[in-house]
XYZ file of N, CA and C in Angstrom:
543
model
N -4.907 19.503 -15.213
C -5.755 20.567 -15.110
C -5.658 21.551 -14.348
N -5.220 20.976 -13.211
C -5.025 21.900 -12.209
C -4.137 23.326 -12.077
N -2.660 22.800 -12.877
C -1.712 23.645 -13.421
C -2.620 24.546 -14.460
N -3.336 24.120 -14.864
C -3.890 25.186 -15.932
C -4.902 26.132 -15.144
N -5.450 25.237 -14.512
C -6.257 26.676 -13.439
C -5.173 27.483 -12.700
N -4.312 27.239 -11.950
C -3.400 27.722 -11.318
C -2.624 28.787 -12.125
N -2.086 28.233 -13.446
C -1.547 29.293 -14.797
C -2.606 30.511 -14.678
N -3.895 30.467 -15.031
C -4.811 31.056 -15.562
C -5.278 32.273 -14.339
N -5.234 31.418 -12.774
C -5.340 32.697 -12.009
C -4.065 33.628 -11.878
N -3.009 33.153 -11.773
C -1.818 34.043 -11.920
C -2.073 34.832 -13.352
N -2.248 34.504 -14.267
C -2.534 35.261 -15.285
C -3.566 36.497 -14.919
N -4.716 36.212 -14.246
C -5.427 37.130 -14.114
C -4.983 37.940 -12.806
N -4.092 37.586 -11.999
C -3.644 38.477 -10.710
C -2.751 39.575 -11.404
N -1.973 38.744 -12.377
C -1.086 39.667 -12.974
C -2.094 41.007 -14.189
N -2.932 40.633 -14.657
C -3.673 41.379 -15.779
C -3.742 42.694 -14.451
N -4.378 42.582 -13.298
C -4.914 43.268 -12.390
C -3.836 44.041 -11.538
N -2.826 43.568 -12.019
C -1.637 44.156 -11.282
C -1.404 44.123 -9.849
N -1.408 42.761 -9.346
C -1.658 42.120 -7.963
C -0.418 41.264 -8.041
N 0.983 41.513 -7.391
C 1.747 40.748 -7.326
C 1.925 39.600 -6.408
N 2.066 38.257 -6.702
C 2.057 37.145 -5.614
C 3.438 36.686 -5.416
N 3.678 36.112 -4.490
C 5.111 35.716 -3.714
C 4.781 34.545 -4.501
N 5.748 33.952 -5.082
C 4.910 32.321 -5.535
C 5.668 31.323 -4.428
N 6.807 31.816 -4.053
C 7.350 30.995 -3.117
C 6.628 30.907 -1.427
N 6.194 31.773 -1.045
C 5.299 31.669 -0.154
C 3.809 30.766 -0.393
N 3.143 31.142 -1.729
C 2.006 30.994 -1.431
C 2.199 28.903 -2.011
N 3.315 28.549 -2.308
C 3.624 27.245 -2.620
C 3.963 26.095 -1.413
N 3.316 25.355 -0.941
C 3.773 24.667 -0.160
C 5.131 24.055 -0.144
N 5.940 23.560 1.177
C 7.116 23.450 1.211
C 7.503 22.405 0.144
N 7.032 21.277 0.038
C 7.480 20.366 -0.928
C 7.521 20.601 -2.701
N 6.812 21.727 -2.628
C 6.891 22.246 -4.057
C 7.689 23.307 -4.269
N 8.453 23.701 -3.195
C 9.877 24.311 -3.250
C 11.020 24.270 -2.870
N 11.228 22.859 -2.493
C 12.391 22.371 -1.900
C 13.117 22.151 -3.057
N 14.108 22.045 -3.213
C 15.381 21.692 -4.067
C 16.685 21.081 -3.292
N 17.234 20.044 -3.754
C 18.262 19.436 -3.288
C 19.435 20.520 -2.534
N 19.937 20.525 -1.254
C 20.786 21.044 -0.647
C 20.178 22.759 -0.198
N 18.777 22.636 -0.537
C 18.148 24.046 0.002
C 17.638 24.032 1.295
N 17.772 24.987 1.808
C 16.756 25.436 2.865
C 15.816 26.488 2.855
N 14.788 26.327 3.148
C 13.383 27.406 2.935
C 13.918 28.507 3.946
N 13.077 29.585 3.813
C 13.331 30.936 4.708
C 12.370 30.524 5.947
N 11.608 29.537 6.281
C 10.657 29.594 7.217
C 11.635 28.720 8.191
N 12.907 27.924 8.009
C 13.699 27.220 8.532
C 14.848 27.725 8.997
N 15.613 27.424 9.925
C 16.723 27.809 10.539
C 18.002 27.282 10.890
N 19.270 27.314 10.385
C 20.336 26.369 10.604
C 21.205 27.195 11.285
N 21.944 26.379 12.215
C 23.293 27.014 12.585
C 24.268 26.058 13.001
N 25.472 26.226 12.457
C 26.672 25.171 12.649
C 27.554 25.709 13.244
N 28.363 24.783 14.198
C 29.700 25.701 14.519
C 30.966 25.309 14.653
N 31.039 23.990 13.270
C 32.471 23.987 13.148
C 33.049 25.123 12.344
N 34.360 25.223 12.578
C 35.258 26.099 11.809
C 36.073 25.828 10.504
N 36.016 24.130 10.482
C 36.930 23.732 9.151
C 35.853 22.955 9.078
N 35.249 23.157 7.907
C 34.234 22.205 7.324
C 35.043 20.924 6.737
N 36.208 20.898 6.438
C 37.103 19.798 5.994
C 37.579 18.783 7.037
N 37.193 19.341 8.462
C 38.110 18.623 9.624
C 36.990 18.450 10.656
N 35.732 17.996 10.346
C 34.563 17.700 11.782
C 35.321 17.183 12.692
N 34.868 17.453 14.062
C 35.393 16.722 15.540
C 34.608 17.082 16.143
N 35.060 16.403 17.749
C 34.253 16.523 18.742
C 33.931 17.863 19.171
N 32.858 18.157 19.440
C 32.242 19.138 19.987
C 31.440 20.410 19.099
N 31.856 19.764 17.723
C 31.155 20.502 16.870
C 29.324 20.220 16.584
N 28.793 21.628 16.402
C 27.238 21.189 16.850
C 26.761 21.724 15.510
N 25.399 21.189 15.101
C 24.235 21.923 14.288
C 23.201 21.727 14.791
N 22.442 22.772 14.807
C 20.932 23.088 14.740
C 20.054 23.431 13.676
N 18.895 22.877 13.484
C 18.005 23.041 12.986
C 16.609 23.344 13.210
N 16.327 24.438 12.793
C 14.715 25.037 13.575
C 13.683 25.165 12.767
N 12.379 24.688 12.982
C 11.103 24.497 11.982
C 9.996 24.443 13.107
N 9.218 24.998 12.591
C 7.655 25.221 13.025
C 6.791 23.671 12.269
N 6.347 23.106 13.378
C 5.663 21.406 12.790
C 4.053 22.454 12.235
N 3.882 22.422 11.325
C 2.237 22.963 10.529
C 1.160 21.999 10.797
N 0.160 22.023 10.284
C -1.043 21.188 10.368
C -0.550 20.207 9.078
N -0.109 21.239 8.266
C 0.432 20.631 6.504
C 1.369 19.529 6.833
N 2.397 19.634 7.561
C 3.654 18.526 7.832
C 2.722 17.533 8.474
N 2.039 17.070 9.258
C 1.370 16.200 10.166
C 0.639 15.718 9.409
N -0.174 16.485 7.883
C -0.905 15.627 7.622
C -0.046 14.817 6.199
N 0.229 15.329 5.551
C 1.649 15.123 4.489
C 2.270 13.748 5.342
N 2.791 14.007 6.178
C 3.494 12.728 7.276
C 2.679 11.595 7.400
N 1.234 12.020 7.561
C 0.296 11.126 7.593
C 0.159 10.015 6.522
N -0.196 10.897 5.364
C -0.414 10.140 3.852
C 0.885 9.366 3.627
N 2.214 10.039 3.789
C 3.347 9.356 3.293
C 3.749 8.233 3.904
N 3.582 8.483 5.702
C 3.938 6.828 6.141
C 2.905 6.144 6.328
N 1.468 6.552 6.016
C 0.323 5.865 6.488
C -0.188 5.673 7.769
N 0.979 6.259 8.814
C -0.076 6.799 9.929
C -0.654 7.461 9.986
N -2.391 6.598 10.432
C -3.533 7.672 10.354
C -4.330 7.876 11.544
N -3.210 7.552 12.816
C -3.815 7.442 14.045
C -4.770 8.741 14.370
N -5.940 8.666 14.668
C -6.549 9.822 14.950
C -6.229 10.792 16.103
N -5.320 10.586 16.962
C -4.287 11.500 17.645
C -3.702 12.506 16.952
N -3.304 12.114 15.631
C -2.400 12.958 14.857
C -3.412 14.077 14.153
N -4.586 13.548 13.718
C -5.847 14.270 12.404
C -6.696 14.559 13.031
N -7.350 13.839 14.064
C -8.735 14.177 14.578
C -8.763 15.189 15.860
N -9.009 16.595 15.697
C -9.059 17.073 16.931
C -10.311 16.511 18.083
N -11.234 16.202 17.468
C -12.126 15.943 18.664
C -11.942 14.452 19.244
N -11.295 13.617 18.373
C -10.671 12.093 18.832
C -9.646 12.734 19.965
N -8.877 13.556 19.822
C -7.419 13.741 20.527
C -7.838 14.444 21.607
N -9.060 15.284 21.495
C -9.213 16.212 22.850
C -9.707 15.346 24.088
N -10.233 14.062 23.982
C -10.582 12.973 24.641
C -9.593 11.941 25.554
N -8.256 12.385 24.870
C -7.514 11.624 25.177
C -6.154 12.335 26.325
N -5.628 11.636 27.029
C -4.690 12.359 27.801
C -3.422 13.340 27.347
N -3.838 13.621 26.340
C -2.811 14.871 25.736
C -3.948 16.007 25.513
N -5.381 15.852 25.290
C -6.683 16.990 25.130
C -6.353 17.854 24.006
N -5.638 17.110 22.895
C -5.927 17.832 21.693
C -4.475 17.139 20.964
N -4.748 17.407 19.455
C -3.899 16.573 18.463
C -2.246 17.262 18.913
N -1.603 15.788 18.418
C -0.328 15.777 18.562
C 0.480 15.588 17.686
N 1.761 15.920 16.874
C 2.540 15.573 15.814
C 2.820 13.988 16.049
N 3.422 13.388 14.821
C 3.687 12.421 15.213
C 5.336 12.264 15.638
N 5.509 11.279 16.534
C 7.031 11.415 17.047
C 7.794 11.086 15.857
N 7.612 10.277 15.235
C 8.957 10.184 14.274
C 8.583 11.358 12.785
N 7.804 12.262 12.958
C 7.947 13.679 11.857
C 8.727 14.029 13.059
N 8.571 14.294 14.188
C 9.622 15.702 15.169
C 10.774 14.658 15.160
N 11.263 13.594 15.335
C 12.335 12.690 15.042
C 13.301 13.329 13.702
N 12.295 13.585 13.020
C 12.856 13.571 11.848
C 13.764 15.178 11.340
N 13.368 16.085 12.441
C 14.380 17.021 12.420
C 15.785 16.765 12.657
N 16.121 15.921 13.356
C 17.467 15.577 13.780
C 18.246 15.387 12.050
N 17.270 14.360 11.293
C 18.060 14.152 10.536
C 17.888 15.333 9.664
N 16.983 16.181 9.735
C 17.456 17.412 8.588
C 18.522 18.353 9.391
N 19.045 18.427 10.423
C 20.017 18.769 10.989
C 21.477 18.277 10.419
N 21.283 16.851 10.570
C 22.510 15.895 10.168
C 22.826 16.428 8.525
N 21.879 16.536 8.007
C 21.972 16.776 6.132
C 22.547 17.834 6.010
N 22.749 18.488 6.839
C 23.379 19.953 6.928
C 24.736 19.936 7.398
N 25.231 19.137 7.658
C 26.799 19.002 7.955
C 27.707 18.942 6.746
N 28.752 19.111 6.937
C 29.614 19.319 5.460
C 29.591 17.813 4.854
N 29.566 17.644 4.059
C 30.048 16.194 3.460
C 28.521 15.631 2.858
N 28.291 14.138 3.212
C 27.295 13.527 2.252
C 27.181 12.569 3.749
N 25.937 12.782 4.775
C 25.972 12.098 5.973
C 24.891 11.040 5.592
N 25.594 9.858 6.318
C 24.766 8.828 5.879
C 24.650 8.023 7.456
N 23.176 7.776 7.529
C 22.846 7.375 9.082
C 23.426 5.913 9.039
N 23.785 5.551 10.432
C 24.349 4.279 10.958
C 23.094 3.864 12.202
N 22.967 4.591 12.596
C 21.825 4.094 13.694
C 21.222 5.757 14.725
N 20.053 5.312 14.888
C 19.763 6.394 15.791
C 18.687 6.156 17.037
N 18.801 6.206 18.361
C 18.316 5.835 19.165
C 17.214 7.096 20.112
N 15.952 6.927 20.007
C 15.369 8.068 20.708
C 14.474 7.804 21.401
N 14.138 8.709 22.124
C 13.582 8.452 23.765
C 12.586 10.023 23.883
N 11.375 9.529 23.771
C 9.949 10.721 23.579
C 9.594 10.873 25.075
N 10.114 12.569 25.343
C 10.041 12.822 26.583
C 8.691 14.012 26.855
N 7.958 14.667 25.314
C 6.977 15.761 25.624
C 6.341 15.498 24.473
N 5.009 15.633 24.213
C 4.168 15.915 23.260
C 4.529 17.441 21.957
N 4.369 16.948 21.072
C 4.740 18.354 20.257
C 3.225 18.784 19.597
N 2.913 19.952 19.616
C 1.570 20.368 19.357
C 1.298 21.042 18.110
N 0.732 21.180 17.252
C 0.513 21.361 15.889
C 0.954 23.145 16.344
N 2.176 23.855 15.258
C 2.553 24.844 15.224
C 3.925 25.062 16.444
N 4.010 24.274 17.368
C 5.246 24.166 17.837
C 6.408 24.456 17.186
N 7.414 25.512 17.679
C 8.560 25.840 17.271
C 9.918 24.917 17.535
N 10.245 24.192 17.012
C 11.170 22.796 17.328
C 12.667 23.139 16.895
N 13.280 22.714 17.652
C 14.883 23.093 17.363
C 15.548 21.802 17.673
N 16.249 21.309 16.660
C 17.031 19.935 16.946
C 18.470 20.247 17.094
N 19.247 19.746 17.993
C 20.063 19.969 17.995
C 21.209 18.499 18.174
N 22.144 18.871 17.432
C 23.414 17.473 17.603
C 24.663 17.826 17.575
N 25.311 17.030 18.335
C 26.563 17.506 18.767
C 27.468 16.119 18.532
N 28.681 16.349 17.676
C 29.640 15.457 17.843
C 30.457 14.910 19.078
N 30.202 13.979 19.789
C 30.992 13.694 20.895
C 32.188 12.360 20.836
N 31.780 12.028 19.652
C 32.729 10.896 19.591
C 33.466 10.619 18.155
N 34.763 10.842 17.571
C 35.389 10.395 16.661
C 35.408 8.681 16.893
N 34.709 7.854 15.890
C 34.520 6.840 15.819
C 35.805 5.932 14.653
N 36.257 7.265 14.046
C 37.218 6.385 13.068
C 36.829 5.928 11.668
N 37.239 6.148 10.544
C 36.753 5.817 9.505
C 35.651 6.676 8.935
N 35.653 7.915 9.242
C 34.941 8.831 9.237
C 33.590 8.738 9.564
N 33.193 7.709 10.772
C 32.243 7.515 11.466
C 32.220 8.280 13.124
N 30.844 9.147 13.356
C 30.702 10.049 14.505
C 29.758 9.864 15.322
N 30.090 9.613 16.708
C 28.644 9.171 17.465
C 28.316 10.681 17.876
N 27.287 11.107 18.267
C 26.531 12.229 18.306
C 25.200 12.167 19.623
N 25.341 13.311 20.362
C 24.210 13.492 20.903
C 22.692 13.998 20.176
N 22.002 13.611 20.270
C 20.839 13.991 19.196
C 19.448 14.733 20.203
N 19.018 15.691 20.340
C 18.193 16.237 21.384
C 16.969 17.244 20.458
N 15.767 16.832 20.425
C 14.454 18.023 20.055
C 14.061 18.794 21.150
N 14.000 20.270 20.686
C 13.452 21.188 22.009
C 12.254 22.117 21.626
N 11.225 22.373 22.143
C 10.442 23.199 22.102
C 10.765 24.083 23.146
N 11.111 25.384 22.590
C 11.651 26.357 23.495
C 12.689 25.749 24.912
N 12.216 25.506 25.917
C 13.347 24.851 26.684
C 13.008 23.222 27.183
N 11.773 23.070 26.822
C 11.323 21.835 27.179
C 11.903 20.423 26.091
N 12.639 19.451 26.591
C 12.814 18.695 25.712
C 11.963 17.645 25.419
N 11.715 17.438 24.106
C 10.654 16.457 23.660
C 11.462 15.486 23.099
N 12.251 15.186 22.701
C 13.167 14.370 21.952
C 14.646 14.248 22.692
N 15.128 12.792 23.102
C 16.578 13.190 23.241
C 17.153 11.483 22.949
N 18.495 11.534 22.266
C 19.091 10.506 21.946
C 19.986 10.269 21.392
N 20.945 9.666 20.893
C 22.015 9.323 20.244
C 22.059 8.803 18.772
N 22.661 9.281 18.200
C 22.884 8.837 16.639
C 24.200 8.535 16.292
N 24.719 7.274 15.372
C 26.157 7.355 14.968
C 25.813 7.344 12.966
N 26.708 8.246 12.772
C 26.565 9.000 11.233
C 28.055 8.430 10.677
N 28.284 8.307 9.476
C 29.111 7.998 8.426
C 29.062 9.291 7.501
N 30.423 9.779 7.696
C 30.445 11.269 6.470
C 31.228 11.172 5.501
N 30.682 10.727 4.318
C 31.441 10.510 3.225
C 31.700 12.101 2.613
N 32.999 11.648 1.622
C 33.062 13.097 0.946
C 31.934 13.135 -0.233
N 31.861 14.410 -0.724
C 30.685 14.734 -1.950
C 31.542 14.093 -3.162
N 30.791 13.220 -3.915
C 31.382 13.089 -5.194
C 30.975 14.222 -6.076
N 32.085 14.331 -6.979
C 32.183 15.210 -8.010
C 31.371 15.550 -8.894
């Protein structure tokens, strides 16, 4: 039923000559495809030779954490702590307002690593949480290869920043396989 209502609305807009940017209207979960970046994200990779990652190569992933992200994460994870979802409750806490889930914020590291050349597989991740993240904060996950462990495994430093403030600091070990044909 929902899809037919959406289709009817699109037809009505078209009949009146109103152009709609469907990508901007749809939530990220409905727009994303495998191996795709959305326009509101920013990705930077330092490697010069994609077939030969090494120590010093860096990847960054930048995204704004929205209210929708927090609500979708709560629904997907089951973490319905009112600190993340209830402004009135959260105002009475040490944070004086809602904050994003720490694991949601940490997932930006995974988003950065997913953009390394090849198929990146997490082996381990250590996280230290330093500062809260507010709704609508623009965050950057920074990952740098600091050690080649052999057998296509790498140790990386991982960090998430809000402007210059470090919100998460950590370390990861990943395995990078060749992409299947």
